[in-house]
Amino acid sequence: MALYTRVSGSVSVITLQNPPVNALSAAVRQSILNTMERALSEPEVTSVVICGQNGKFCGGADIKEFGSNVRGPDLVPLIHRIESAAKPVVAAIEGIALGGGLELALGCHYRIAHSKAKLGLPEVTLGLLPGAGGSQRLPRLIGIPAALELITTGRHVTATEALQLGIVDEVTERNAVDAAVKFALSIAGKSLDSRRISTYPCPCPPDVDAVFETAMQRVRQRARGAIAPVACVQALRAAATLPYTQGMEKERELINVLLTSGQARALQYCFFAQRVVGRWSTPSGARWDTSKPRPIHRAAVVGLGTMGRGITVALAQAGFSVVAVETNEKQLTEAKQAVSGMLERGAKRRGVPLSLNKIIYSHKIQPVTDVDLVIEAVFEDMALKKTIFQQLSAICKPGTFLCTNTSGLDIDELAAQTQNPELVVGMHFFAPAHVMKLLEVVYGRKSSPQAVATAMEIGKKMDKVSVAVGNCSGFVGNRMLKSYLEQAFFLLEEGATPELVDEALEEFGFAMGVFRMSDLSGLDVGWKVRKASGLVAIEALTGPSARVREGRRYSPLGDLLCEQQRFGQKTGRGWYQYEKPGGRVAVPDPWLHRFLEEYRGQHGLVARRIDHQEVLDRCLYALINEGFRILEDGIAAGPEDIDVIYVLGYGWPRHHGGPMFYAGMVGLNKVLERLEHYHQVHPDVPNLQPCCLLRKLVASGSPPIQKWREVIKKPHSQL
């Protein structure tokens, strides 16, 4: 609704009321129209102020209305009515003015913003473009280059930047509504001919065609197959080259195409999925989120390698006091410098004061005795982690939560080293830990609901999306990744090249393919893990058993490259070659191609032609198949958990929704059929054998993803 009041005798104040962000639902739009007409019809009223309750102007359209039959007045004519008003209308922006909220403000004649307000047009992140005149008004107000950057990225700006760009007319430290009312009184009766943005000519650079050509190339490269950013450029070009009314027609045409696209559905699914995983429960139905997390005031990080440093920064930025422990004094010194640098850059970027006094460094473990929670972040070595957990259990005060930043080791095995296993959970961060949004919170057999709830709350305070998952090798993300990587290696054995595999995956939308990513992270990382697990037998890498491990097909290609000291970018050689160690530009390596030919000859493998579609089928469907197994095993509570993990942690292209959503989009029947085909061709690859849950879903009529949980709960006998 919109509350109508009058202040100072002649200023009507229209207050949007739709918590939590005053979204522009059908009821709100109708109420704005009604109150606006009332204000314009009352002769005593000389000016109007539009604001939002609870210190928030407007968060934009009501996303729940997307894809439905929209009722109530359309936002476009509503904004036109405000703009055409004969009385001045001032937007008092507090908190946020995003999407339709900013478009509403752009329809007002003046905009006054509080200094802490955030403004933006983030529709592109939902697979859309500003559809209520934003793509036509904003470039007329601030110019093409600035509008292109804001609209194609969806970036939010501060009130200060908005003032510099010309989006707002004034920034105040005081109450924005009071400032807007005072401003409205001062402009009553003045001509509004120069204040209606839709009448402005669009300021265009002389080489407008070149500007848009460059912008389109840049956007296509960055979008990696997403269509919304491309449509944004097309809409802005219409603003630059067409009259306003025709530009609005083009905007409407483009928004209609986007609204019916699968990509918009995928991106909106991602938006809601992040909310779903916050209401977490075990697959058996036990509600963890009903347990109250314990307050954490002081935390400790043990191990200050790359991950430990990032975790320390994330905790400090979230306001926790941190004890940072590193027993190697040289590494401790390096860590201090690195953490200070990251905090300094972060403070500058966020515009907040730098605070380094929240961190106490130590080369001994004893200072952790008085903390509320410890995050162990040493190297991925079970024996080392066991020793540390034994020490922590012995010296920490009663009730201290003990967490491990492991990417796949057994949480229960670590918990067994402690006196109170119910206090142990996994907190799997993703590198760089102070930047990446995902946190896998791993519960073991004895983890208490309060321990899990506390870890989830810590993640939330660090501005991360926390997903609770069960304990198994690799948890969710890395367990699925194993199947994906295996297929990529097998494709090399069968005739593909690293660049062909990577090209197919990057065309699909990944920022990097398997092999470029492997070179970036370092081939030796996985090699050490495989050796520690006993999977790699060095003496058998070229023998008859090289391609069989534990009774199943195994590719030793990565191990063989590591034997050659080809660790990726760090050594200048890996799956690709680089100009020098540490180089970033990957170039196909003739040595690697010869190596693959020799390997195939040694093992009697005949190279065949492999196309991009087979790469996608093998890699993606094997990944998806493992996702179904994870749901079947109860490691993830629902498909949304898996999709959020893969979008936020593993670079799955957001416009494809996530692996499980993508499976539903292409059709579960098709996924099942292709997996059956490839498993017949490769019976020695168990990961290609379709999961029972996938078969059950297909037998149930391939229900939409929102209904999968109901099928998952059915007994397997109902196949």
XYZ file of C-alpha atoms in Angstrom:
719
model
C 0.000 0.000 0.000
C 0.942 3.675 -0.142
C 0.116 5.887 2.832
C -1.050 9.430 2.039
C -0.245 12.266 4.426
C 0.191 16.018 4.141
C 2.927 18.003 5.862
C 3.721 21.720 6.109
C 0.258 22.398 4.773
C 1.017 21.975 1.092
C 3.318 18.939 0.603
C 1.725 15.530 0.078
C 3.901 12.639 1.262
C 3.239 9.245 -0.352
C 4.884 6.469 1.685
C 5.313 3.030 0.093
C 4.409 0.274 2.566
C 5.252 -3.277 1.574
C 7.900 -4.790 3.884
C 10.664 -5.761 3.832
C 11.789 -3.666 0.800
C 8.560 -1.937 -0.277
C 8.413 -3.930 -3.504
C 6.116 -2.645 -6.237
C 3.400 -5.271 -6.001
C 0.081 -4.831 -7.819
C -1.506 -3.452 -4.636
C 1.329 -0.964 -4.114
C 1.183 0.231 -7.728
C -2.560 0.755 -7.521
C -2.201 2.617 -4.242
C 0.534 4.882 -5.654
C -1.716 5.742 -8.594
C -4.680 6.481 -6.325
C -2.730 8.643 -3.887
C -0.955 10.444 -6.714
C -4.253 11.369 -8.341
C -5.517 12.590 -4.983
C -2.454 14.778 -4.461
C -2.724 16.261 -7.940
C -6.427 16.980 -7.532
C -6.248 18.765 -4.174
C -5.705 22.491 -4.771
C -3.965 22.953 -1.419
C -1.180 20.596 -2.494
C 1.687 22.340 -4.284
C 4.230 19.482 -4.393
C 4.607 15.755 -3.695
C 7.259 13.642 -1.972
C 7.446 9.880 -2.548
C 9.314 7.802 0.059
C 9.356 4.323 1.613
C 8.659 3.189 5.149
C 11.296 1.838 7.536
C 14.147 3.713 5.896
C 13.912 1.912 2.539
C 12.685 3.665 -0.588
C 11.935 0.700 -2.857
C 13.621 -2.595 -3.724
C 11.933 -2.806 -7.137
C 9.392 -5.111 -8.703
C 7.790 -7.907 -6.713
C 9.738 -10.900 -8.034
C 6.902 -13.229 -7.032
C 4.848 -11.675 -9.845
C 7.380 -12.609 -12.540
C 5.917 -15.006 -15.068
C 2.391 -14.607 -13.698
C -0.600 -12.692 -14.997
C 0.235 -9.272 -13.588
C -2.707 -7.454 -12.061
C -3.075 -3.820 -11.201
C -1.701 -0.878 -13.145
C 1.407 -1.344 -15.236
C 4.468 0.428 -13.852
C 5.288 2.157 -17.158
C 2.119 4.314 -17.422
C 2.257 4.905 -13.655
C 5.741 6.414 -13.981
C 4.637 8.428 -17.014
C 1.757 9.820 -14.954
C 4.159 10.936 -12.226
C 6.540 12.496 -14.742
C 3.751 14.360 -16.534
C 2.361 15.809 -13.294
C 1.979 19.596 -13.188
C 3.145 19.652 -9.571
C 6.780 18.848 -8.687
C 7.369 15.310 -7.410
C 10.460 14.605 -5.312
C 11.793 11.114 -4.533
C 13.210 10.828 -1.003
C 15.618 7.908 -1.317
C 16.679 6.146 1.859
C 18.201 2.686 2.114
C 17.724 1.347 -1.411
C 16.340 2.376 -4.784
C 16.824 -0.688 -6.967
C 15.317 -1.854 -10.226
C 11.745 -0.614 -10.529
C 12.385 1.479 -7.420
C 15.053 3.502 -9.220
C 12.895 3.649 -12.354
C 10.113 5.112 -10.182
C 12.575 7.693 -8.835
C 13.726 8.552 -12.378
C 10.104 9.359 -13.210
C 10.076 11.933 -10.400
C 11.244 15.454 -11.168
C 13.879 15.544 -8.420
C 15.746 12.966 -6.345
C 17.143 13.520 -2.828
C 19.207 10.623 -1.406
C 20.524 9.809 2.038
C 24.297 9.396 2.085
C 24.054 5.681 2.927
C 21.556 4.820 0.197
C 22.338 2.344 -2.593
C 20.954 2.747 -6.097
C 21.020 0.500 -9.148
C 19.281 -1.352 -11.957
C 20.152 -5.014 -11.224
C 17.570 -6.599 -13.570
C 20.304 -8.156 -15.712
C 21.202 -10.445 -12.792
C 17.701 -11.920 -13.044
C 17.911 -12.422 -16.799
C 15.991 -9.232 -17.575
C 16.560 -5.560 -18.392
C 15.063 -2.428 -16.811
C 11.554 -2.682 -18.234
C 9.854 0.432 -16.882
C 11.797 3.033 -18.819
C 15.121 2.609 -17.039
C 16.978 1.730 -20.228
C 15.612 4.896 -21.862
C 15.719 7.443 -19.035
C 19.066 6.611 -17.422
C 21.220 7.196 -20.560
C 19.335 10.452 -21.208
C 20.270 11.546 -17.686
C 23.893 10.354 -17.316
C 25.057 9.546 -20.841
C 25.600 6.333 -22.781
C 28.975 5.103 -21.381
C 27.952 5.343 -17.708
C 24.491 3.874 -18.369
C 26.002 0.969 -20.326
C 28.275 0.071 -17.423
C 25.549 0.239 -14.771
C 22.792 -1.532 -16.689
C 24.839 -4.357 -18.274
C 26.470 -5.260 -14.935
C 23.594 -4.536 -12.558
C 26.082 -2.803 -10.247
C 24.813 -0.818 -7.259
C 26.219 2.671 -6.647
C 26.485 4.711 -3.470
C 24.599 7.962 -3.060
C 27.874 9.851 -3.483
C 28.604 8.163 -6.812
C 24.998 8.669 -7.876
C 25.420 12.396 -7.227
C 28.641 12.478 -9.247
C 26.948 10.657 -12.133
C 23.935 12.969 -12.005
C 21.370 10.342 -10.972
C 20.375 12.296 -7.838
C 20.195 16.035 -7.276
C 21.238 16.178 -3.648
C 22.743 13.943 -0.941
C 21.968 14.529 2.709
C 23.292 13.185 6.000
C 19.972 14.067 7.623
C 16.586 12.432 7.246
C 16.009 12.257 3.497
C 12.235 12.711 3.796
C 12.640 15.908 5.825
C 15.210 17.168 3.297
C 12.884 16.282 0.414
C 9.933 18.084 2.024
C 12.034 21.211 2.558
C 13.241 20.988 -1.055
C 9.678 20.443 -2.319
C 8.509 23.623 -0.557
C 11.307 25.603 -2.224
C 10.395 24.535 -5.785
C 6.609 24.801 -5.565
C 5.208 26.594 -8.589
C 8.401 26.428 -10.634
C 8.343 25.206 -14.241
C 8.949 21.481 -14.693
C 9.642 21.583 -18.449
C 13.360 20.904 -17.894
C 12.806 18.175 -15.286
C 11.077 15.466 -17.328
C 13.862 13.061 -18.284
C 11.910 11.404 -21.118
C 12.040 14.717 -23.008
C 15.842 14.973 -22.793
C 17.913 14.308 -25.914
C 20.223 11.365 -25.329
C 23.808 12.671 -25.086
C 25.723 10.525 -27.559
C 29.428 10.423 -28.378
C 30.215 11.321 -32.011
C 31.329 7.750 -32.762
C 28.161 6.176 -31.369
C 28.301 3.156 -33.703
C 31.852 2.329 -32.612
C 30.905 2.776 -28.945
C 28.078 0.271 -29.211
C 30.094 -2.174 -31.301
C 32.847 -2.174 -28.676
C 30.291 -2.457 -25.868
C 28.604 -5.409 -27.564
C 31.902 -7.258 -28.039
C 32.842 -6.677 -24.398
C 29.428 -7.740 -23.115
C 29.282 -10.888 -25.254
C 32.710 -11.932 -24.002
C 31.805 -11.328 -20.376
C 28.270 -12.769 -20.651
C 29.478 -16.168 -21.973
C 26.136 -17.006 -23.532
C 23.829 -15.000 -21.255
C 21.350 -13.088 -23.396
C 20.158 -10.409 -20.934
C 23.352 -8.282 -21.071
C 23.180 -8.332 -24.871
C 19.537 -7.195 -24.747
C 20.551 -4.378 -22.386
C 23.009 -3.071 -24.987
C 20.314 -3.272 -27.662
C 17.888 -1.300 -25.475
C 20.479 1.390 -24.787
C 21.250 1.638 -28.487
C 17.558 2.302 -29.033
C 17.769 5.121 -26.477
C 20.701 6.619 -28.364
C 19.258 6.345 -31.856
C 15.463 6.508 -31.553
C 12.905 8.949 -30.149
C 11.793 8.155 -26.606
C 8.465 6.555 -27.556
C 10.121 4.216 -30.073
C 12.853 3.427 -27.584
C 10.175 2.404 -25.081
C 8.634 0.127 -27.696
C 12.021 -1.520 -28.216
C 12.469 -1.888 -24.454
C 9.081 -3.603 -24.180
C 9.855 -5.902 -27.135
C 13.161 -6.964 -25.560
C 11.719 -7.477 -22.074
C 8.985 -9.716 -23.501
C 11.617 -11.913 -25.180
C 13.626 -12.141 -21.960
C 10.599 -12.883 -19.759
C 9.810 -15.979 -21.814
C 13.418 -17.204 -22.004
C 14.725 -20.180 -20.108
C 17.610 -18.037 -18.894
C 15.339 -15.679 -16.980
C 13.714 -18.683 -15.330
C 17.147 -20.044 -14.427
C 18.399 -16.780 -12.946
C 15.217 -16.228 -10.956
C 15.440 -19.824 -9.728
C 18.979 -19.057 -8.504
C 17.635 -16.042 -6.625
C 15.000 -18.074 -4.789
C 17.273 -21.107 -4.306
C 19.581 -19.022 -2.125
C 16.605 -18.356 0.141
C 15.583 -22.011 0.198
C 19.001 -23.238 1.372
C 18.847 -20.807 4.284
C 15.855 -22.766 5.606
C 17.851 -25.934 5.909
C 16.976 -29.325 7.260
C 18.371 -32.834 7.120
C 16.969 -35.127 4.415
C 15.191 -37.075 7.170
C 13.201 -33.942 7.917
C 14.921 -32.843 11.126
C 14.919 -29.067 11.302
C 18.339 -27.692 12.127
C 17.277 -24.070 11.741
C 14.985 -24.280 14.765
C 18.082 -24.536 16.952
C 19.317 -21.217 18.296
C 22.962 -20.505 17.377
C 25.283 -19.657 20.240
C 26.757 -16.128 20.188
C 30.381 -16.073 19.019
C 32.540 -13.161 20.144
C 36.043 -14.523 19.682
C 37.209 -16.972 17.016
C 40.532 -18.588 16.135
C 42.070 -19.720 12.868
C 44.782 -22.382 13.020
C 47.012 -22.454 9.938
C 47.729 -19.301 7.944
C 48.314 -20.584 4.456
C 46.250 -19.171 1.610
C 42.928 -20.424 2.996
C 43.664 -19.536 6.614
C 44.568 -15.973 5.662
C 41.344 -15.522 3.717
C 39.268 -16.958 6.575
C 40.992 -14.621 9.032
C 40.156 -11.633 6.837
C 36.527 -12.768 6.439
C 36.103 -13.128 10.220
C 37.734 -9.760 10.970
C 35.631 -7.973 8.346
C 32.523 -9.507 9.928
C 33.463 -7.924 13.255
C 34.861 -10.927 15.133
C 37.970 -10.782 17.292
C 40.386 -13.325 15.844
C 43.340 -15.302 17.189
C 45.425 -16.298 14.145
C 47.851 -19.178 14.751
C 50.735 -20.283 12.524
C 53.580 -22.359 14.012
C 55.963 -21.645 11.139
C 57.391 -18.229 12.047
C 58.392 -17.313 8.477
C 54.888 -18.104 7.246
C 53.434 -16.210 10.211
C 55.351 -13.067 9.188
C 54.209 -13.427 5.592
C 50.635 -14.014 6.754
C 50.597 -10.818 8.833
C 51.610 -8.775 5.795
C 49.135 -10.549 3.501
C 46.182 -10.236 5.900
C 46.927 -6.552 6.579
C 47.042 -5.881 2.839
C 43.743 -7.682 2.199
C 42.031 -5.834 5.054
C 43.364 -2.501 3.852
C 42.162 -3.081 0.288
C 38.808 -4.328 1.557
C 38.291 -1.290 3.791
C 39.118 1.047 0.929
C 36.767 -0.770 -1.432
C 33.882 -0.740 1.079
C 34.554 2.788 2.278
C 34.892 1.798 5.951
C 37.631 2.514 8.525
C 40.526 0.056 8.612
C 40.698 -1.986 11.829
C 43.676 -4.253 12.400
C 43.360 -4.544 16.173
C 40.777 -7.318 15.919
C 43.513 -9.863 15.126
C 46.063 -11.323 17.538
C 48.820 -13.402 15.910
C 50.644 -16.279 17.563
C 53.146 -18.991 16.594
C 51.809 -21.151 19.448
C 48.413 -22.798 19.763
C 47.888 -21.940 23.456
C 46.147 -18.539 22.886
C 43.092 -20.360 21.492
C 42.148 -21.537 24.995
C 39.706 -18.675 25.497
C 37.939 -18.498 22.117
C 34.356 -19.521 21.361
C 35.046 -21.198 18.017
C 38.123 -22.517 16.209
C 38.491 -23.008 12.458
C 41.362 -25.343 11.596
C 42.777 -24.487 8.154
C 45.993 -26.485 7.793
C 46.987 -28.528 4.737
C 44.595 -31.287 3.635
C 46.344 -34.069 5.566
C 44.242 -36.282 7.828
C 47.080 -37.225 10.185
C 48.006 -33.569 10.728
C 44.393 -32.539 11.247
C 43.855 -35.365 13.746
C 46.816 -34.168 15.805
C 45.502 -30.610 15.847
C 42.006 -31.689 16.868
C 43.468 -33.715 19.731
C 45.377 -30.618 20.876
C 42.358 -28.344 20.519
C 40.117 -30.713 22.441
C 42.654 -30.779 25.274
C 43.244 -27.016 25.637
C 40.044 -25.237 24.569
C 37.520 -24.134 27.156
C 34.403 -26.314 27.545
C 31.829 -25.752 24.831
C 34.208 -24.397 22.205
C 33.063 -25.293 18.698
C 35.776 -27.008 16.648
C 35.488 -26.568 12.888
C 37.645 -27.841 10.047
C 38.141 -26.201 6.677
C 38.452 -29.473 4.802
C 37.373 -29.922 1.210
C 36.433 -33.561 1.616
C 37.989 -35.384 4.581
C 35.859 -37.395 7.012
C 34.325 -35.092 9.647
C 33.420 -38.034 11.876
C 37.010 -39.255 11.915
C 38.161 -35.839 13.104
C 35.334 -35.569 15.626
C 36.417 -38.922 17.097
C 39.694 -37.281 18.169
C 37.852 -34.963 20.551
C 36.142 -35.288 23.906
C 32.965 -33.664 22.571
C 32.279 -34.774 18.974
C 28.938 -32.960 19.026
C 30.868 -29.675 18.882
C 32.638 -30.575 15.614
C 31.454 -29.454 12.160
C 33.069 -28.837 8.804
C 33.300 -25.329 7.373
C 34.447 -25.745 3.780
C 35.462 -22.323 2.448
C 36.297 -21.646 -1.190
C 39.362 -19.742 -2.360
C 39.773 -16.852 -1.998
C 37.955 -17.357 1.307
C 37.335 -13.658 1.973
C 35.763 -13.196 -1.473
C 33.889 -16.369 -2.455
C 30.239 -16.342 -1.353
C 29.819 -20.070 -0.677
C 30.299 -21.947 2.586
C 29.593 -25.687 2.845
C 28.715 -26.460 6.469
C 29.237 -30.190 6.953
C 27.496 -32.054 9.758
C 28.746 -35.410 11.008
C 26.842 -38.200 12.739
C 27.245 -36.575 16.150
C 27.256 -32.864 15.228
C 24.728 -31.053 17.423
C 22.009 -28.889 15.862
C 23.419 -25.925 17.772
C 26.912 -26.489 16.346
C 25.547 -26.535 12.803
C 23.288 -23.548 13.461
C 26.247 -21.603 14.871
C 28.451 -22.368 11.845
C 25.616 -21.352 9.515
C 25.163 -18.078 11.411
C 28.916 -17.360 11.276
C 28.754 -17.815 7.506
C 25.813 -15.431 7.279
C 27.678 -12.767 9.254
C 30.615 -13.164 6.859
C 28.150 -12.366 4.042
C 28.280 -15.907 2.684
C 25.562 -18.244 1.505
C 25.812 -21.217 3.872
C 24.597 -24.627 2.731
C 24.337 -27.498 5.232
C 25.428 -30.842 3.765
C 26.081 -34.343 5.048
C 29.413 -36.029 5.578
C 30.889 -38.094 2.744
C 34.083 -38.039 0.700
C 34.142 -34.694 -1.103
C 30.812 -33.627 0.465
C 28.642 -32.197 -2.363
C 30.808 -29.980 -4.551
C 34.008 -32.003 -4.774
C 32.204 -35.343 -4.897
C 30.407 -34.180 -8.041
C 33.546 -32.536 -9.414
C 35.341 -35.894 -9.406
C 32.923 -37.342 -11.978
C 33.217 -34.205 -14.119
C 37.022 -34.299 -14.112
C 37.166 -38.039 -14.796
C 35.124 -37.648 -17.967
C 37.403 -34.849 -19.172
C 40.456 -37.086 -18.713
C 38.752 -40.017 -20.435
C 37.916 -37.753 -23.390
C 41.645 -36.972 -23.756
C 42.409 -40.680 -23.796
C 39.827 -41.203 -26.529
C 41.055 -38.486 -28.892
C 40.183 -35.015 -27.553
C 42.676 -32.257 -26.758
C 42.599 -30.017 -23.653
C 41.690 -27.025 -25.789
C 38.733 -28.821 -27.431
C 37.293 -29.844 -24.048
C 37.830 -26.386 -22.576
C 36.359 -24.644 -25.597
C 33.138 -26.676 -25.354
C 32.755 -25.962 -21.633
C 33.549 -22.269 -22.018
C 31.027 -21.951 -24.867
C 28.484 -23.467 -22.477
C 29.232 -20.640 -20.057
C 32.018 -21.678 -17.670
C 34.626 -18.965 -17.142
C 37.314 -21.641 -17.561
C 37.301 -25.167 -18.862
C 38.584 -28.152 -16.890
C 42.181 -27.968 -18.026
C 42.707 -24.212 -17.871
C 41.269 -24.276 -14.360
C 43.521 -27.196 -13.429
C 46.568 -25.250 -14.612
C 45.448 -22.223 -12.589
C 44.907 -24.113 -9.319
C 47.940 -26.386 -9.798
C 48.018 -30.021 -10.919
C 50.080 -30.953 -7.878
C 47.221 -30.165 -5.479
C 45.056 -33.065 -6.641
C 48.145 -35.252 -7.157
C 49.102 -34.965 -3.490
C 45.579 -35.897 -2.443
C 45.525 -38.918 -4.767
C 48.914 -40.082 -3.500
C 47.870 -39.644 0.128
C 44.742 -41.723 -0.525
C 46.795 -44.513 -2.110
C 45.038 -44.096 -5.437
C 48.267 -43.372 -7.314
C 50.768 -46.173 -7.600
C 53.801 -44.492 -9.184
C 55.399 -47.701 -10.382
C 52.224 -48.661 -12.238
C 51.648 -45.400 -14.112
C 52.826 -46.890 -17.409
C 52.225 -50.567 -16.732
C 49.246 -52.714 -17.696
C 47.309 -51.655 -14.591
C 47.800 -47.927 -15.202
C 44.236 -47.466 -16.423
C 42.539 -49.483 -13.682
C 42.242 -48.484 -10.016
C 40.051 -50.227 -7.480
C 38.386 -52.250 -10.233
C 37.295 -49.255 -12.313
C 38.683 -47.190 -15.143
C 41.238 -44.654 -14.026
C 43.170 -42.097 -16.054
C 46.734 -41.479 -14.832
C 47.260 -38.565 -17.254
C 47.348 -35.942 -14.509
C 49.744 -38.072 -12.459
C 52.044 -38.542 -15.444
C 52.193 -34.792 -16.060
C 53.064 -34.205 -12.406
C 55.856 -36.772 -12.718
C 57.232 -34.467 -15.421
C 57.007 -31.516 -12.957
C 54.295 -29.960 -15.111
C 52.173 -28.371 -12.383
C 50.424 -25.699 -14.450
C 50.868 -21.938 -14.432
C 53.267 -22.007 -11.481
C 55.830 -23.981 -13.522
C 54.937 -22.543 -16.935
C 53.822 -25.972 -18.180
C 50.758 -28.107 -17.491
C 47.922 -28.997 -19.842
C 49.008 -25.876 -21.707
C 52.262 -23.987 -22.006
C 52.867 -20.463 -20.707
C 55.395 -17.794 -21.582
C 57.056 -18.186 -18.176
C 56.338 -19.681 -14.734
C 53.415 -17.766 -13.292
C 52.217 -16.735 -16.747
C 48.492 -16.418 -17.375
C 48.052 -16.839 -21.132
C 47.427 -20.502 -21.983
C 48.798 -21.673 -25.344
C 48.280 -25.155 -26.848
C 51.389 -27.261 -26.247
C 52.718 -29.479 -29.086
C 54.600 -31.532 -26.455
C 51.315 -32.356 -24.733
C 49.731 -33.412 -28.024
C 52.667 -35.768 -28.749
C 52.480 -37.080 -25.203
C 48.791 -37.947 -25.647
C 49.496 -39.728 -28.949
C 52.266 -41.789 -27.316
C 50.049 -42.589 -24.334
C 47.238 -43.812 -26.572
C 49.657 -45.934 -28.567
C 51.123 -47.440 -25.400
C 47.666 -48.460 -24.156
C 46.207 -49.555 -27.499
C 43.756 -46.668 -27.663
C 42.618 -45.467 -31.094
C 41.915 -41.737 -31.272
C 38.518 -40.805 -32.678
C 36.732 -37.573 -33.494
C 35.023 -36.019 -30.472
C 32.692 -33.052 -30.898
C 31.560 -30.361 -28.478
C 28.214 -32.023 -27.818
C 29.852 -35.211 -26.577
C 32.088 -33.176 -24.279
C 29.025 -31.508 -22.747
C 27.030 -34.742 -22.554
C 29.812 -36.702 -20.886
C 31.078 -34.027 -18.474
C 27.794 -32.392 -17.502
C 25.586 -35.470 -17.348
C 28.142 -37.393 -15.282
C 28.200 -34.415 -12.892
C 24.401 -34.294 -12.787
C 24.162 -38.059 -12.282
C 26.366 -37.772 -9.187
C 24.101 -34.958 -8.004
C 21.147 -37.350 -8.115
C 23.170 -39.895 -6.134
C 23.899 -37.216 -3.526
C 20.170 -36.510 -3.213
C 19.483 -40.235 -3.038
C 22.086 -40.660 -0.284
C 20.654 -37.762 1.717
C 23.888 -35.740 1.604
C 21.984 -32.708 0.262
C 18.455 -31.925 1.395
C 17.233 -30.821 -2.019
C 18.270 -29.899 -5.576
C 18.488 -26.207 -4.639
C 21.352 -26.982 -2.245
C 23.363 -28.590 -5.034
C 22.625 -25.809 -7.496
C 23.607 -23.030 -5.093
C 26.861 -24.860 -4.312
C 27.712 -25.220 -7.988
C 26.760 -21.697 -9.041
C 28.526 -19.952 -6.153
C 31.458 -22.308 -5.620
C 32.284 -24.006 -8.917
C 31.504 -21.451 -11.597
C 28.441 -23.148 -13.054
C 26.978 -20.493 -15.400
C 24.220 -18.756 -13.482
C 22.033 -18.378 -16.586
C 21.792 -22.197 -16.684
C 20.471 -22.244 -13.103
C 22.682 -25.002 -11.680
C 23.279 -28.619 -12.724
C 20.037 -30.008 -11.297
C 17.919 -27.163 -12.704
C 19.660 -27.621 -16.054
C 18.782 -31.334 -16.019
C 15.134 -30.392 -15.637
C 15.387 -27.808 -18.413
C 16.893 -30.179 -20.988
C 14.548 -32.950 -19.841
C 15.193 -35.774 -17.390
C 14.239 -38.254 -20.122
C 17.060 -36.942 -22.306
C 19.583 -37.030 -19.446
C 18.616 -40.630 -18.691
C 18.791 -41.657 -22.355
C 22.258 -40.146 -22.909
C 23.657 -41.632 -19.708
C 22.343 -45.086 -20.693
C 23.946 -44.691 -24.118
C 27.361 -43.696 -22.770
C 27.293 -46.347 -20.053
C 26.730 -49.018 -22.700
C 29.735 -47.676 -24.602
C 31.847 -47.382 -21.423
C 30.672 -50.101 -18.993
C 33.906 -49.680 -16.978
C 32.821 -46.170 -15.885
C 30.270 -46.565 -13.039
C 29.609 -42.816 -12.914
C 27.796 -43.082 -16.235
C 25.308 -45.651 -14.944
C 22.058 -43.737 -14.375
C 21.197 -43.230 -10.720
C 18.082 -44.928 -9.307
C 16.641 -41.561 -8.270
C 16.922 -40.266 -11.836
C 15.041 -43.336 -13.053
C 12.433 -42.801 -10.337
C 11.899 -39.180 -11.307
C 11.482 -40.125 -14.970
C 9.062 -42.899 -13.994
C 7.111 -40.313 -11.961
C 6.600 -38.216 -15.075
C 9.666 -35.938 -14.743
C 8.050 -33.503 -12.284
C 9.300 -29.886 -12.046
C 12.301 -29.382 -9.804
C 10.153 -27.886 -7.025
C 8.425 -31.298 -6.700
C 11.564 -33.442 -6.570
C 11.698 -33.507 -2.776
C 8.337 -35.283 -2.721
C 9.642 -38.001 -5.047
C 12.931 -38.303 -3.132
C 11.006 -39.123 0.048
C 9.114 -41.993 -1.607
C 10.447 -45.531 -0.934
C 12.609 -47.008 -3.682
C 10.076 -49.823 -4.029
C 7.763 -47.312 -5.724
C 9.962 -47.219 -8.845
